[in-house]
């Protein structure tokens, strides 16, 4: 099934990928997949001062990690290559020449100081302080004279005298009055083409049919509509204008817009803490969209199948890290233990707890241990804390310094446990439990929490661990007895 639907994800490679960006990519991806269309990935890197190669590579790596595959774009190519705007500068220069020749754009020689002065004046007089069209009708002689003064010209688009209205896919009819959309700069005085030029030019050339993007870009839409008219007039693109849909704001703490600088914005944070890409996408899909019937747990293919842009809400969405984490826990529980084990391995390797590649023996231990923690794990990054005691070498094993078991009662527990466990033949959870219950609960008359707590600390190093008897079984006789012995201070 293929259709004419063509959407794009076109981030600028500045800084680290963040969740707002991922949500935009996800909605475009789902829209394309739902309609059997084409998902174009374009890099808007025309700002040499802010763009970086690291950031570009991080973008590619992130989309791959998330599983948002693109049909055209970097590394895969496509009919409208290249897909990095830094490699398309000739195209933009050519379009600008055509716009100038057609009188649809013009050079503006005003200096920033002059512009500011006139804006100030307009404010004082209660007029809208946009560009006042000062250079609209300069003659060639006037231009030459200004250039001779050493002035460099920016290029502005000549806005037609009309209001701007479009039927937004999310917000319905949106209108901007002409007074809010002055002639705007498309090329800086230093020759750099701006987003307001290159983005619609490429959308036209790449035959983009639908634009889904954040609400923060709403006010740039009228300018882009004007650019589309101009491009159609000079025959760039096929003359059509994409349908726009503006995705709702994402609000963070304190009902402020989630900012790229908030720690929970960073995609890297989620990867490092062990969120599953499936879970993160599942959660981000809920920021402005719903599947209906209150369904909040779904896979990427399910989202693609169900994605209907008319179900995107214009109301601000609330980012809730707790809910995101809970969905991650649901995802962890939903996958097969082998799969979770496979995904935990890099986290254990990161902490130097297993070999790279993991040895057969280590994998065997991990496979026994995963079912013990899968139920309660919220992020894969918790594997180190929950399972580290099974993989750490005896020489490196250490008890959490906050967990004191040097007191008399704990020492009694440890001595009695050693005696009881030394005496059993079989080393399996039911036998271990029976022996320890007999020795500590019946024998010493202690409460289970107190008794087993001390054993837990001695053997796992922590107060919280996977179920104790199963843990001891996996750890094995030798290491269990060794750790209990080492925990004795008397
Ligand atoms: N490069 C722009 C950005 O990252 C793209 C905006 C758009 O979707 O038009 O904000
Ligand atoms: Zn001017």
mmCIF file of N, CA and C in Angstrom, residues 6 8 10 40 42-46 72 80-89 91-92 95 195-209 227-228 231 236-237 242:
data_model
loop_
_atom_site.group_PDB
_atom_site.id
_atom_site.type_symbol
_atom_site.label_atom_id
_atom_site.label_comp_id
_atom_site.label_asym_id
_atom_site.label_seq_id
_atom_site.Cartn_x
_atom_site.Cartn_y
_atom_site.Cartn_z
ATOM 1 N N UNK A 6 3.179 12.457 2.096
ATOM 2 C CA UNK A 6 4.620 12.615 2.358
ATOM 3 C C UNK A 6 4.774 13.591 3.529
ATOM 4 N N UNK A 8 7.467 14.979 6.854
ATOM 5 C CA UNK A 8 8.890 15.079 7.153
ATOM 6 C C UNK A 8 9.117 15.354 8.618
ATOM 7 N N UNK A 10 12.168 17.234 10.518
ATOM 8 C CA UNK A 10 13.288 18.046 10.036
ATOM 9 C C UNK A 10 13.937 18.854 11.160
ATOM 10 N N UNK A 40 9.935 11.329 5.522
ATOM 11 C CA UNK A 40 11.193 11.938 5.086
ATOM 12 C C UNK A 40 11.922 12.498 6.307
ATOM 13 N N UNK A 42 14.865 14.982 7.281
ATOM 14 C CA UNK A 42 15.697 16.037 6.697
ATOM 15 C C UNK A 42 16.432 16.756 7.827
ATOM 16 N N UNK A 43 17.647 17.118 7.574
ATOM 17 C CA UNK A 43 18.434 17.790 8.609
ATOM 18 C C UNK A 43 18.533 19.271 8.271
ATOM 19 N N UNK A 44 18.029 20.102 9.169
ATOM 20 C CA UNK A 44 18.028 21.546 8.902
ATOM 21 C C UNK A 44 19.258 22.191 9.547
ATOM 22 N N UNK A 45 20.358 22.024 8.860
ATOM 23 C CA UNK A 45 21.640 22.456 9.424
ATOM 24 C C UNK A 45 22.250 23.611 8.625
ATOM 25 N N UNK A 46 21.501 24.690 8.531
ATOM 26 C CA UNK A 46 22.041 25.846 7.802
ATOM 27 C C UNK A 46 22.620 26.893 8.750
ATOM 28 N N UNK A 72 13.213 8.238 3.340
ATOM 29 C CA UNK A 72 14.157 9.075 2.612
ATOM 30 C C UNK A 72 14.903 9.894 3.651
ATOM 31 N N UNK A 80 14.938 13.025 -3.635
ATOM 32 C CA UNK A 80 15.153 14.468 -3.481
ATOM 33 C C UNK A 80 16.440 14.777 -2.726
ATOM 34 N N UNK A 81 17.386 13.840 -2.771
ATOM 35 C CA UNK A 81 18.656 14.032 -2.070
ATOM 36 C C UNK A 81 19.364 15.271 -2.610
ATOM 37 N N UNK A 82 20.268 15.875 -1.866
ATOM 38 C CA UNK A 82 20.641 15.493 -0.497
ATOM 39 C C UNK A 82 19.607 15.956 0.531
ATOM 40 N N UNK A 83 19.627 15.313 1.699
ATOM 41 C CA UNK A 83 18.652 15.622 2.744
ATOM 42 C C UNK A 83 19.248 16.407 3.911
ATOM 43 N N UNK A 84 20.484 16.852 3.704
ATOM 44 C CA UNK A 84 21.065 17.770 4.688
ATOM 45 C C UNK A 84 21.081 19.135 4.040
ATOM 46 N N UNK A 85 20.462 20.098 4.696
ATOM 47 C CA UNK A 85 20.341 21.411 4.059
ATOM 48 C C UNK A 85 21.690 22.066 3.819
ATOM 49 N N UNK A 86 22.672 21.720 4.627
ATOM 50 C CA UNK A 86 24.001 22.308 4.407
ATOM 51 C C UNK A 86 24.558 21.890 3.049
ATOM 52 N N UNK A 87 23.995 20.836 2.468
ATOM 53 C CA UNK A 87 24.459 20.390 1.146
ATOM 54 C C UNK A 87 23.543 20.891 0.030
ATOM 55 N N UNK A 88 22.621 21.764 0.369
ATOM 56 C CA UNK A 88 21.644 22.240 -0.613
ATOM 57 C C UNK A 88 21.724 23.754 -0.832
ATOM 58 N N UNK A 89 22.823 24.352 -0.399
ATOM 59 C CA UNK A 89 22.885 25.817 -0.429
ATOM 60 C C UNK A 89 22.743 26.386 -1.842
ATOM 61 N N UNK A 91 20.894 25.265 -4.163
ATOM 62 C CA UNK A 91 19.468 25.261 -4.505
ATOM 63 C C UNK A 91 18.799 26.525 -3.960
ATOM 64 N N UNK A 92 19.113 26.855 -2.698
ATOM 65 C CA UNK A 92 18.464 28.023 -2.083
ATOM 66 C C UNK A 92 18.895 29.312 -2.785
ATOM 67 N N UNK A 95 16.931 29.665 -5.880
ATOM 68 C CA UNK A 95 15.541 30.067 -5.621
ATOM 69 C C UNK A 95 15.487 31.560 -5.289
ATOM 70 N N UNK A 195 15.723 29.741 8.062
ATOM 71 C CA UNK A 195 14.686 28.712 8.194
ATOM 72 C C UNK A 195 13.426 29.069 7.415
ATOM 73 N N UNK A 196 13.031 30.336 7.480
ATOM 74 C CA UNK A 196 11.804 30.791 6.831
ATOM 75 C C UNK A 196 11.864 30.643 5.311
ATOM 76 N N UNK A 197 13.049 30.475 4.792
ATOM 77 C CA UNK A 197 13.201 30.211 3.366
ATOM 78 C C UNK A 197 13.395 28.716 3.100
ATOM 79 N N UNK A 198 14.419 28.171 3.744
ATOM 80 C CA UNK A 198 14.847 26.823 3.360
ATOM 81 C C UNK A 198 13.815 25.760 3.719
ATOM 82 N N UNK A 199 13.106 25.981 4.821
ATOM 83 C CA UNK A 199 12.133 24.975 5.234
ATOM 84 C C UNK A 199 10.989 24.861 4.224
ATOM 85 N N UNK A 200 10.329 25.956 3.847
ATOM 86 C CA UNK A 200 9.285 25.793 2.821
ATOM 87 C C UNK A 200 9.832 25.435 1.437
ATOM 88 N N UNK A 201 11.011 25.921 1.107
ATOM 89 C CA UNK A 201 11.569 25.546 -0.204
ATOM 90 C C UNK A 201 11.726 24.032 -0.279
ATOM 91 N N UNK A 202 12.294 23.461 0.774
ATOM 92 C CA UNK A 202 12.479 22.008 0.735
ATOM 93 C C UNK A 202 11.158 21.262 0.848
ATOM 94 N N UNK A 203 10.245 21.787 1.619
ATOM 95 C CA UNK A 203 8.933 21.129 1.677
ATOM 96 C C UNK A 203 8.298 21.112 0.286
ATOM 97 N N UNK A 204 8.470 22.207 -0.452
ATOM 98 C CA UNK A 204 7.906 22.256 -1.808
ATOM 99 C C UNK A 204 8.655 21.292 -2.728
ATOM 100 N N UNK A 205 9.977 21.374 -2.695
ATOM 101 C CA UNK A 205 10.759 20.521 -3.598
ATOM 102 C C UNK A 205 10.588 19.044 -3.279
ATOM 103 N N UNK A 206 10.433 18.737 -2.004
ATOM 104 C CA UNK A 206 10.319 17.334 -1.601
ATOM 105 C C UNK A 206 8.872 16.860 -1.588
ATOM 106 N N UNK A 207 7.991 17.699 -2.098
ATOM 107 C CA UNK A 207 6.574 17.332 -2.271
ATOM 108 C C UNK A 207 5.917 16.914 -0.962
ATOM 109 N N UNK A 208 6.238 17.659 0.095
ATOM 110 C CA UNK A 208 5.637 17.352 1.399
ATOM 111 C C UNK A 208 4.150 17.705 1.359
ATOM 112 N N UNK A 209 3.324 16.779 1.816
ATOM 113 C CA UNK A 209 1.875 17.003 1.746
ATOM 114 C C UNK A 209 1.259 17.410 3.083
ATOM 115 N N UNK A 227 5.309 32.063 1.377
ATOM 116 C CA UNK A 227 6.438 31.542 0.601
ATOM 117 C C UNK A 227 5.957 30.521 -0.420
ATOM 118 N N UNK A 228 4.992 29.708 -0.018
ATOM 119 C CA UNK A 228 4.449 28.730 -0.961
ATOM 120 C C UNK A 228 3.842 29.412 -2.179
ATOM 121 N N UNK A 231 6.670 30.544 -4.308
ATOM 122 C CA UNK A 231 7.346 29.428 -4.973
ATOM 123 C C UNK A 231 6.491 28.898 -6.121
ATOM 124 N N UNK A 236 8.571 26.543 -8.464
ATOM 125 C CA UNK A 236 9.335 25.631 -7.603
ATOM 126 C C UNK A 236 8.339 24.728 -6.872
ATOM 127 N N UNK A 237 8.527 23.422 -6.986
ATOM 128 C CA UNK A 237 7.562 22.486 -6.393
ATOM 129 C C UNK A 237 6.415 22.281 -7.358
ATOM 130 N N UNK A 242 1.175 22.253 1.628
ATOM 131 C CA UNK A 242 0.859 21.171 2.565
ATOM 132 C C UNK A 242 -0.238 21.565 3.532
#
